Coordinates of C-alpha atoms in Angstrom, one line a residue:
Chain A
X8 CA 0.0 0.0 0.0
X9 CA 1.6 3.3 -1.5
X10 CA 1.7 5.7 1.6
X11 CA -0.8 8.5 2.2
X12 CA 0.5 12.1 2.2
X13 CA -1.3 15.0 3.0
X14 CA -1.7 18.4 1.2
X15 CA 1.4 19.4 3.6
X16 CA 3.4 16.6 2.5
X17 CA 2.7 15.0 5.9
X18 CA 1.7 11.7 6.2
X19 CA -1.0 10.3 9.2
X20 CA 0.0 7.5 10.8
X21 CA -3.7 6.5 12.1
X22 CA -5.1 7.4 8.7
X23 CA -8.3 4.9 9.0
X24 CA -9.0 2.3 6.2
X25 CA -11.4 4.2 3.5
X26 CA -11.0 7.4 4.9
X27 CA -9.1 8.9 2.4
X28 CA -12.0 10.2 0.1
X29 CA -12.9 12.1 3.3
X30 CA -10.0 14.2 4.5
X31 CA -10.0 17.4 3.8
X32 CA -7.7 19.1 1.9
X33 CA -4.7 20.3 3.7
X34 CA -5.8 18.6 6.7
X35 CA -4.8 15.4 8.3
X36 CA -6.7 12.9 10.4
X37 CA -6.0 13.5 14.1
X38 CA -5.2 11.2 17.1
X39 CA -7.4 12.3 19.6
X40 CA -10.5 12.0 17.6
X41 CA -11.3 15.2 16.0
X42 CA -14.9 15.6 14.5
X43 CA -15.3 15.0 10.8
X44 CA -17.7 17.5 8.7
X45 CA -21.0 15.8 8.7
X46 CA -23.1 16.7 5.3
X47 CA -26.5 17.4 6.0
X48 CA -28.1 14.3 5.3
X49 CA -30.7 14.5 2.7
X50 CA -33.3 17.1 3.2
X51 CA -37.2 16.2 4.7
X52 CA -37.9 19.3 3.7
X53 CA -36.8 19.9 7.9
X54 CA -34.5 23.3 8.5
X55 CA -31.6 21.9 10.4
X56 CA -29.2 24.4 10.5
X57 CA -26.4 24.3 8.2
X58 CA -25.5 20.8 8.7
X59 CA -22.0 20.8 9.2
X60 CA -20.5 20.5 12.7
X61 CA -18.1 23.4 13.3
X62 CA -14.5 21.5 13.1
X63 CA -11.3 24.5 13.2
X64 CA -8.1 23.5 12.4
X65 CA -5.3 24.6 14.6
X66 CA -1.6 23.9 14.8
X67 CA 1.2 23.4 17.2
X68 CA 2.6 26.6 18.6
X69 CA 6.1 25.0 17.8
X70 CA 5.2 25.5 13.6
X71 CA 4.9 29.0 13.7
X72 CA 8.6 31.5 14.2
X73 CA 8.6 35.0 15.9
X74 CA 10.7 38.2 15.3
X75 CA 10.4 41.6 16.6
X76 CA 10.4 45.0 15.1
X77 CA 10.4 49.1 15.8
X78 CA 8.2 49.9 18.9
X79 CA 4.8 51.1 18.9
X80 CA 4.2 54.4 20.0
X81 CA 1.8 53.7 22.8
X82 CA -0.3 56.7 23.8
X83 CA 0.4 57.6 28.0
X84 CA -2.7 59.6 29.0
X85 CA -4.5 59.8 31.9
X86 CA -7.6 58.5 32.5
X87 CA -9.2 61.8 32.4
X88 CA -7.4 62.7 29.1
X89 CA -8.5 59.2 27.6
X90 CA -12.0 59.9 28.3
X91 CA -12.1 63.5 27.3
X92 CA -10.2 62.0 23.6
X93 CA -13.1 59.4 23.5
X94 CA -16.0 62.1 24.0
X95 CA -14.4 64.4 21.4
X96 CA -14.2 61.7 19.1
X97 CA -17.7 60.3 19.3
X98 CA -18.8 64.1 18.6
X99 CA -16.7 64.0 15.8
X100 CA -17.2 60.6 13.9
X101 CA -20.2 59.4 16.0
X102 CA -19.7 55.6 17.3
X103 CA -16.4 53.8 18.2
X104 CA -16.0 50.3 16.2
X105 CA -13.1 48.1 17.5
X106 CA -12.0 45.0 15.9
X107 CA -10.1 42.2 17.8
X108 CA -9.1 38.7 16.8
X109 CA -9.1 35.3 18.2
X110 CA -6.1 33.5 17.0
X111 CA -5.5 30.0 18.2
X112 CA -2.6 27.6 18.6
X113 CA -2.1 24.4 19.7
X114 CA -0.1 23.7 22.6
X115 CA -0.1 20.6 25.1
X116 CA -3.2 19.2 23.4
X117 CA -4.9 22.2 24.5
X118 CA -6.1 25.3 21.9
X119 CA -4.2 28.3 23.5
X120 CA -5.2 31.9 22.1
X121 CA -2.6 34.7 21.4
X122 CA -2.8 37.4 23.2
X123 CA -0.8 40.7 23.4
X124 CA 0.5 41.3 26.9
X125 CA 0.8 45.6 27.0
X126 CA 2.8 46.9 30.0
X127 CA 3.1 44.2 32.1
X128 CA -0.8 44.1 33.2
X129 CA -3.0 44.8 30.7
X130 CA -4.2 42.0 27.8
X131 CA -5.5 42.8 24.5
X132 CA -6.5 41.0 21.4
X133 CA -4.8 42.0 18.2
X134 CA -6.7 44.5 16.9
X135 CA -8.0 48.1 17.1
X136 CA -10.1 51.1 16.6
X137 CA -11.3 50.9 12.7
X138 CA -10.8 54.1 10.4
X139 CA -13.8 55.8 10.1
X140 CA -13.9 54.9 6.1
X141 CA -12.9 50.9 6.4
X142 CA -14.7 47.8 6.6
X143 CA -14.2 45.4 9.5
X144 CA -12.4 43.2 7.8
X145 CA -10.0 45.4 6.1
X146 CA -9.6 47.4 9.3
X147 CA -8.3 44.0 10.8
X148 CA -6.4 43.0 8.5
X149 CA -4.3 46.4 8.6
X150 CA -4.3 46.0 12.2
X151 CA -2.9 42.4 12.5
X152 CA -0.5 43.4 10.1
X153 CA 0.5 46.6 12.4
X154 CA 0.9 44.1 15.8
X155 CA 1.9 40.5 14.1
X156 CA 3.5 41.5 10.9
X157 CA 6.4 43.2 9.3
X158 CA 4.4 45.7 8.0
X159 CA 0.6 47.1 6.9
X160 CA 0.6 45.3 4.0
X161 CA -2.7 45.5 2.0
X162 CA -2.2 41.6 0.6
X163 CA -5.8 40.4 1.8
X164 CA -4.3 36.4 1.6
X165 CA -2.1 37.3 4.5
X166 CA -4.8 36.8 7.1
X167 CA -8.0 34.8 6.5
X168 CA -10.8 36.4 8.7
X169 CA -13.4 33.7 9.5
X170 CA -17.0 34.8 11.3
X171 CA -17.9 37.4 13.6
X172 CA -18.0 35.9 17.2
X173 CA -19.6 38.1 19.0
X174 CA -19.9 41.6 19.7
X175 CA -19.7 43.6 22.8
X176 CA -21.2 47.0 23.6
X177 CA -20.0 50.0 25.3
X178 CA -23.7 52.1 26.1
X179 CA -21.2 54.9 28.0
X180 CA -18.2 56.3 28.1
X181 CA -17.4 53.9 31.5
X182 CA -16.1 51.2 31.1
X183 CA -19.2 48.9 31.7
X184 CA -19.2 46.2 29.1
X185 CA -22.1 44.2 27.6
X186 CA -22.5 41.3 25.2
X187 CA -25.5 42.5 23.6
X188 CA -27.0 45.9 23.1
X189 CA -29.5 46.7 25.7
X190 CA -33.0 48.2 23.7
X191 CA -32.7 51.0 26.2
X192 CA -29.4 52.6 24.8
X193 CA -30.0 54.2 21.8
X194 CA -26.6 55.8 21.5
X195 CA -24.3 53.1 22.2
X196 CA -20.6 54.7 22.4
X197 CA -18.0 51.7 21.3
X198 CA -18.6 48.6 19.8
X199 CA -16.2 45.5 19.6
X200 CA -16.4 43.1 17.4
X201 CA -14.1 40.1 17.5
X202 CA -13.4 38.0 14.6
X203 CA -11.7 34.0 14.2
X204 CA -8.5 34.4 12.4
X205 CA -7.6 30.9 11.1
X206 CA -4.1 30.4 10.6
X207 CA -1.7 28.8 8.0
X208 CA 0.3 25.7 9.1
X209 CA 3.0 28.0 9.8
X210 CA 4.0 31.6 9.2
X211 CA 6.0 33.9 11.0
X212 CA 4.7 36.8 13.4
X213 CA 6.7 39.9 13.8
X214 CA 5.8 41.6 17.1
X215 CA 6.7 45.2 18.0
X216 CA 9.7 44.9 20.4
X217 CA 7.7 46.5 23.5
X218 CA 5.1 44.6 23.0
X219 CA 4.7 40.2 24.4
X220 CA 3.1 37.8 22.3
X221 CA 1.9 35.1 24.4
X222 CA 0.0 31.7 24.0
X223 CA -2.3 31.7 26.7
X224 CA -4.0 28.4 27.7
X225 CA -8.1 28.4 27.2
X226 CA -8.7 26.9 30.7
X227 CA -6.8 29.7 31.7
X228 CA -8.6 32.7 30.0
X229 CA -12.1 31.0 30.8
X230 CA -14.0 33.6 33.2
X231 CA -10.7 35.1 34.6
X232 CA -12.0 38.9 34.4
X233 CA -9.8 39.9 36.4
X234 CA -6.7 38.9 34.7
X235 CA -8.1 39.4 31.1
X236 CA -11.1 41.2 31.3
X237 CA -14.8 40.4 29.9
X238 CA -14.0 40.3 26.7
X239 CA -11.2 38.3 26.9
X240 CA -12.5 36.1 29.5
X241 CA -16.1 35.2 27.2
X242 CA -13.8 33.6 24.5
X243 CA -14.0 30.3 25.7
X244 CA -17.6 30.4 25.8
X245 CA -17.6 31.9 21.7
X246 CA -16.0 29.3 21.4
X247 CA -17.3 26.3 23.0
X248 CA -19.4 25.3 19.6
X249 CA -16.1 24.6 18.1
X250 CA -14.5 20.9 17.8
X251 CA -10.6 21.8 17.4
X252 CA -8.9 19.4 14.9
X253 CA -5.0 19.9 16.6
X254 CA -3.1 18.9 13.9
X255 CA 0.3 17.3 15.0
X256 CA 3.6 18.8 13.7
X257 CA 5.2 17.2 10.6
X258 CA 6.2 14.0 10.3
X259 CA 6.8 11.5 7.4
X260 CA 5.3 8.0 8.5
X261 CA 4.8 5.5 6.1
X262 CA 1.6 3.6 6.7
X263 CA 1.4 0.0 6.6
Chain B
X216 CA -14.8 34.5 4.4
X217 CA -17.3 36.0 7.2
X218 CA -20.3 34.1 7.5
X219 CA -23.7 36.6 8.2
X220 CA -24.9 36.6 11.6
X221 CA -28.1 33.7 11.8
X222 CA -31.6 35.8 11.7
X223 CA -33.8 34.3 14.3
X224 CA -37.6 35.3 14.3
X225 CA -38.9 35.8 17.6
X226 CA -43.2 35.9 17.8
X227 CA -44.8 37.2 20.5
X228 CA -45.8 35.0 23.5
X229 CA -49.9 36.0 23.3
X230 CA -49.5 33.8 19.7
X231 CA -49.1 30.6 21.4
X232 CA -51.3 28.3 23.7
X233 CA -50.0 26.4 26.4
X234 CA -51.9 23.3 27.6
X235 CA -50.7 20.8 30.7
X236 CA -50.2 16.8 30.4
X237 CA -49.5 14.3 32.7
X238 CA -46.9 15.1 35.0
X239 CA -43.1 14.1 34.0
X240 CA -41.3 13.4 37.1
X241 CA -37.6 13.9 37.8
X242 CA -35.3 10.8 38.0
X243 CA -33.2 12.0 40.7
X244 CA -34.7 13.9 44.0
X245 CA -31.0 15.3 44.8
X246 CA -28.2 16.6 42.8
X247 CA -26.1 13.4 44.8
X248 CA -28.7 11.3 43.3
X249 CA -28.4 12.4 39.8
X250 CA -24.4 12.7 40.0
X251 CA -24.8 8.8 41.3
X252 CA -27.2 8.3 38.7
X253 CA -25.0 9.8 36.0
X254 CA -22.1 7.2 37.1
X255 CA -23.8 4.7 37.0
X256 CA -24.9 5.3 33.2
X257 CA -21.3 6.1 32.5
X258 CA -19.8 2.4 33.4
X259 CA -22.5 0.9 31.0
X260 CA -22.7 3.1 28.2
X261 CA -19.6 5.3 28.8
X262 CA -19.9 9.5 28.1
X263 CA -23.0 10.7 28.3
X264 CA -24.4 12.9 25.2
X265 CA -27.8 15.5 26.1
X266 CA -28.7 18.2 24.0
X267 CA -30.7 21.2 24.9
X268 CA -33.0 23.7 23.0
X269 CA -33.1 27.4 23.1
X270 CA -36.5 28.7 22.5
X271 CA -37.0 32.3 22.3
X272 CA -40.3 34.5 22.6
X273 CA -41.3 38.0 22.1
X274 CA -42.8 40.1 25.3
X275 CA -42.6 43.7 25.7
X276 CA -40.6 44.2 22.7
X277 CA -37.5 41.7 24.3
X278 CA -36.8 38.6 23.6
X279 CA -37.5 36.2 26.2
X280 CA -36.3 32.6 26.9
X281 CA -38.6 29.8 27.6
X282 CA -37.4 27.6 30.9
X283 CA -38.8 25.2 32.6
X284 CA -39.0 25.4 36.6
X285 CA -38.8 22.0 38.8
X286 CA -40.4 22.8 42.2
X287 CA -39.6 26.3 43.1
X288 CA -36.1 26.5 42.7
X289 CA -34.5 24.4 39.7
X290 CA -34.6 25.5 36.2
X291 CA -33.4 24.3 32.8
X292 CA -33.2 24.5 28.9
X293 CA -35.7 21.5 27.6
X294 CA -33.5 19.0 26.2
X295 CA -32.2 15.6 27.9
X296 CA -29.8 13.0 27.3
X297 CA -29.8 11.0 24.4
X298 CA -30.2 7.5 24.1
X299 CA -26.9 5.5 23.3
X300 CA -28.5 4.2 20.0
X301 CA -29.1 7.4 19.2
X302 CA -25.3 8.3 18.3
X303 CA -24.2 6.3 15.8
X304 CA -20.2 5.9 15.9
X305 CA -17.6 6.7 18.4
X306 CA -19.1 8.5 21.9
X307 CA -16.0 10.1 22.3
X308 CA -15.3 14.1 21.9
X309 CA -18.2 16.0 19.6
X310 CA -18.5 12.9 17.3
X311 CA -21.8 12.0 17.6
X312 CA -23.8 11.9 14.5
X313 CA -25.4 15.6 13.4
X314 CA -28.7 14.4 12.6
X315 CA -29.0 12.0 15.2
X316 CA -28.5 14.8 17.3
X317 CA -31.1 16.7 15.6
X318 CA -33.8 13.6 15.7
X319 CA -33.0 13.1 19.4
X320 CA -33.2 17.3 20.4
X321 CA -37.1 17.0 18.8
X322 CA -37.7 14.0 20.8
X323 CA -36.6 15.4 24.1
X324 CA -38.6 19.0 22.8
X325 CA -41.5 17.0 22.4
X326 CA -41.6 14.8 25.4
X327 CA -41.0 18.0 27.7
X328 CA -43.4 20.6 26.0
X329 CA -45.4 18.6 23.4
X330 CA -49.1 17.4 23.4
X331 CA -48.7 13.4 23.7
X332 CA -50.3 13.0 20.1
X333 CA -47.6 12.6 17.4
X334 CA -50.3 14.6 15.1
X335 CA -50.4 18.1 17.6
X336 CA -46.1 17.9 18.1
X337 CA -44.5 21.0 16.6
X338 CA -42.4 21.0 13.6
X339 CA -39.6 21.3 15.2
X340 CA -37.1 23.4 13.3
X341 CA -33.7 23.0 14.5
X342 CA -31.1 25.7 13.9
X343 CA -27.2 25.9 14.6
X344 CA -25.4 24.8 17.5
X345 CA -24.7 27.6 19.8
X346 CA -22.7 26.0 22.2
X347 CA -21.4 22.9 23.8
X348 CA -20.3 22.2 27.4
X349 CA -17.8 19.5 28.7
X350 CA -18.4 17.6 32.2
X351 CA -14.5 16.3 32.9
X352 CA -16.3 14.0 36.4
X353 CA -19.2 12.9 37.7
X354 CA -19.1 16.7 39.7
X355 CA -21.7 19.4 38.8
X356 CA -19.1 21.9 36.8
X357 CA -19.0 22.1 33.3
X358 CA -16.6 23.9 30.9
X359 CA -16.9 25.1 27.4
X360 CA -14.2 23.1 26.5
X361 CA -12.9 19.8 26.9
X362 CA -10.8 20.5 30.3
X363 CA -7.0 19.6 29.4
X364 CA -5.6 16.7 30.2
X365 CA -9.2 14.6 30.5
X366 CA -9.0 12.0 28.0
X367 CA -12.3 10.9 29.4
X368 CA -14.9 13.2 29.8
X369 CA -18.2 12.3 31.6
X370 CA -21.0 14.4 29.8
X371 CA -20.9 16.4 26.6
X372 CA -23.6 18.6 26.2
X373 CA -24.7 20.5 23.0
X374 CA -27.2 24.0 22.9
X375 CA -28.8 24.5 19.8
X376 CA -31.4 27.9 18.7
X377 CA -34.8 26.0 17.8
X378 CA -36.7 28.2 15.3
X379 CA -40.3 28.2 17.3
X380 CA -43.0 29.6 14.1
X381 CA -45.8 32.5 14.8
X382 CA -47.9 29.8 16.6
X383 CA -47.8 26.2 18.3
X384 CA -49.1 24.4 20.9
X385 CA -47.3 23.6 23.9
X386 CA -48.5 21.0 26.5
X387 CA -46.4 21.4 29.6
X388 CA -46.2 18.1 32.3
X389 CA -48.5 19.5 35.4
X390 CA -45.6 19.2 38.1
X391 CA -43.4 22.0 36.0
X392 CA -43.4 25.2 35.0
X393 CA -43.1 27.1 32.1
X394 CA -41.0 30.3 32.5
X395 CA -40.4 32.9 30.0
X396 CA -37.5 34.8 31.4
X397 CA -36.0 37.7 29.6
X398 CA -33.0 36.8 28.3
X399 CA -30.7 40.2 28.1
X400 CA -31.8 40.7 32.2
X401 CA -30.1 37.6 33.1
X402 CA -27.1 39.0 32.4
X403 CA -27.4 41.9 35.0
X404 CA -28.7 39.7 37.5
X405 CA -26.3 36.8 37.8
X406 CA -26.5 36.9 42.0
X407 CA -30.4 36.6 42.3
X408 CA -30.4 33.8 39.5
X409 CA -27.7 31.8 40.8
X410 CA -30.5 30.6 42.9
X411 CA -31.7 29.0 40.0
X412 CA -29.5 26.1 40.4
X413 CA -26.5 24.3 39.1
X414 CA -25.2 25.7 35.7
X415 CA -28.0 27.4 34.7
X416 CA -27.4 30.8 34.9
X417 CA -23.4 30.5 33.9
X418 CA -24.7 28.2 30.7
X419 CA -27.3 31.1 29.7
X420 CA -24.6 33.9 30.1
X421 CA -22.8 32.0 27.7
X422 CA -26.0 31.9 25.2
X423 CA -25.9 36.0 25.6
X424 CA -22.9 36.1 24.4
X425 CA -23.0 33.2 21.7
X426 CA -26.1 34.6 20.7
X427 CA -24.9 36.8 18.0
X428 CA -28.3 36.8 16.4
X429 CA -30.8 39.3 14.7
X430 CA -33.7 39.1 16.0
X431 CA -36.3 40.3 14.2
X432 CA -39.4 41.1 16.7
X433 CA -42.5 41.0 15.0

């Protein structure tokens, strides 16, 4: 039996029998029992849903290389000043759209998500305010390219923006949070919207030098506001209807 | 590629009629009993599988969730376990069939909140899968995410949007309650609803948030 090698020029070593008409392209089966894509099975004429469980690919942190660049110029304002920017703004351009985006890894058999550790105490998802003139999606591409990249490239293939999480809502200038716009608030102030970013098999991530890239551990994120935040800390929950494929590093195994 | 956000209709609540059936009594009088219970089920058929349905209504212009209330104090999402012949394949991790899943949510749907005639049960219209919650041991915490390092998990439990239509006919065992709670104020009021029992009120904070729908009151 000629062995079985993957889009990536990997091959599995627990490739089933007959299973090779169903792996996707570029992926490879994995060990501990990631779900396959299930087509919706013949229609009764029933709605049910799309069909298709909700499978994401992620890889080892290990495949993936890191560099630095130039700092950011982080702004240092008071509180007060901060607030007094925000109010001038929203007068100006009316409301505040942020973008942020969940990137995962896999690490210890566990999905990890990168985060972007900011003086020592504060935790942000790459991402940012959007221009007033850009989409969501080109806003976070620019952005990811700004924090993870070598530069603000405008090659849309360098990051592939999957679906809009969820979106959290700022009615005030305060920093009270919600997930959900309450039907009271007619003016909401800030919106943030975050996004899955899938990743390639590997690619390299240049990070501004006074800024830390870190792979932090789901279990660990998972209602931690005080560490992270409630942004940060709802991830887990966005993403609980995901079954993560973690697709092991490469390896050339012949099959039997 | 970003998909659109799912539209869900919401109807108000005067467009539907609740009647009462026979009463449906709980397996398990304590959560010992059911944790017990829930062992026991594990050494013969190994991780348990249950599936739960988010129905939404329409009062005072806000969407509203429907619950049902045990006694005075316990509520839940209608849904229940399914039956090991009703996942086909492996019981380990998310791999249980998608429509088997599907079949078995209308099942538990209609046993809870259906008239006991096949010909008055709701078309139940399943939509996507909001959410699903891991159970590493027989203990009441879950996690919306398999817990590393458990190669063995004890429950897997999946929470899908049901699409209710404008009307239907709901028939509600006489020993529970039906509660339509509004679903944004849960979020404000986690202390007072912790009261509600187990998960509950941390599982429906994570529907808020999942919930990334439009809903289009009518």
């Amino acid at each position: 039996m000629k062995p079985i090698i993957s889009h990536y020029g990997r091959t599995c070593p627990h490739q089933r029998r007959g299973d090779s008409d169903k792996m996707r392209e570029g992926g490879v089966v994995v060990v501990n029992g990631g779900a396959e894509d299930h087509q919706q099975s013949g229609g009764r004429g029933d709605n049910n849903g799309d069909g298709v469980a909700y499978v994401l690919d992620i890889y080892p942190l290990s495949s993936y290389y890191f560099g630095t660049k130039e700092a950011l110029v982080l702004k240092t304002e008071s509180v007060a000043d901060m607030l007094h920017r925000l109010k001038a703004n929203y007068e100006a351009r009316g409301l505040r759209t942020c973008v942020g985006a969940v990137i995962l890894v896999e690490l210890f058999k566990h999905p990890h998500l990168l985060l972007l550790q900011v003086r020592n105490s504060i935790f942000k998802l790459p991402g940012g305010r959007l221009r007033p003139d850009e989409s969501d999606i080109e806003g976070l591409r620019r952005k990811l390219s700004r924090k993870l990249s070598i530069d603000e490239s405008t090659d849309d293939a360098e990051w592939e923006v999957g679906e809009c999480l969820g979106m959290w809502w700022r009615p005030d200038f305060e920093t009270l949070l919600y997930p959900y716009l309450p039907a009271s608030v007619k003016k909401p102030k800030e919106c943030t919207k975050l996004f899955l970013v899938k990743l390639p098999v590997s690619r390299k991530f240049i990070v501004p030098k006074n800024l830390k890239l870190l792979a932090v551990p789901l279990c660990q994120i998972h209602e931690n506001h005080k560490t992270y935040g409630p942004i940060i800390a709802g991830i887990p929950q966005l993403l609980s209807k995901f079954s993560f494929n973690m697709i092991e590093a490469e390896s050339y195994v012949l099959c039997d | 590629m970003v998909n659109t956000s799912p539209v869900l209709n919401t109807y108000p609540l005067s467009g539907y009629t609740f009647g009462t059936k026979e009463p449906k009594m709980e397996k398990d009088t304590s959560v010992a009993d059911r944790l017990a219970r829930m062992k026991l089920n594990y050494m013969k058929e190994g991780m348990r599988t249950s599936v739960e349905g988010i129905l939404l209504v329409q009062e005072h212009n806000h969407p509203h969730i429907l619950l049902l209330q045990i006694g005075n104090t316990f509520c839940k999402l209608p849904g229940g376990r399914l039956k090991p012949g009703e996942n086909v394949g492996h019981l380990t991790y998310a791999n249980f069939s998608y429509s088997a899943e599907i079949q078995g949510l209308k099942r538990k749907l209609s046993s809870k909140l259906a008239a006991n005639s096949p010909a008055l049960h709701p078309d139940w219209q399943i939509g996507e899968c909001v959410a699903m919650w891991w159970r590493p041991n027989f203990e009441t915490i879950m996690y919306p995410y398999c817990p590393p390092h458990i190669t063995k998990p004890k429950e897997c439990k999946k929470l899908f949007i049901v699409h209710l239509s404008e009307r239907e006919y709901f028939a509600v065992p006489k020993n529970l309650k039906l509660l339509a709670v509004p679903l944004f104020e849960l979020y404000d009021n986690v202390q007072t609803m912790s009261e509600l029992g187990e998960q509950l009120i941390f599982k429906l904070e994570l529907e808020i948030e999942r919930v990334y729908v439009t809903l289009d009151l009518l």
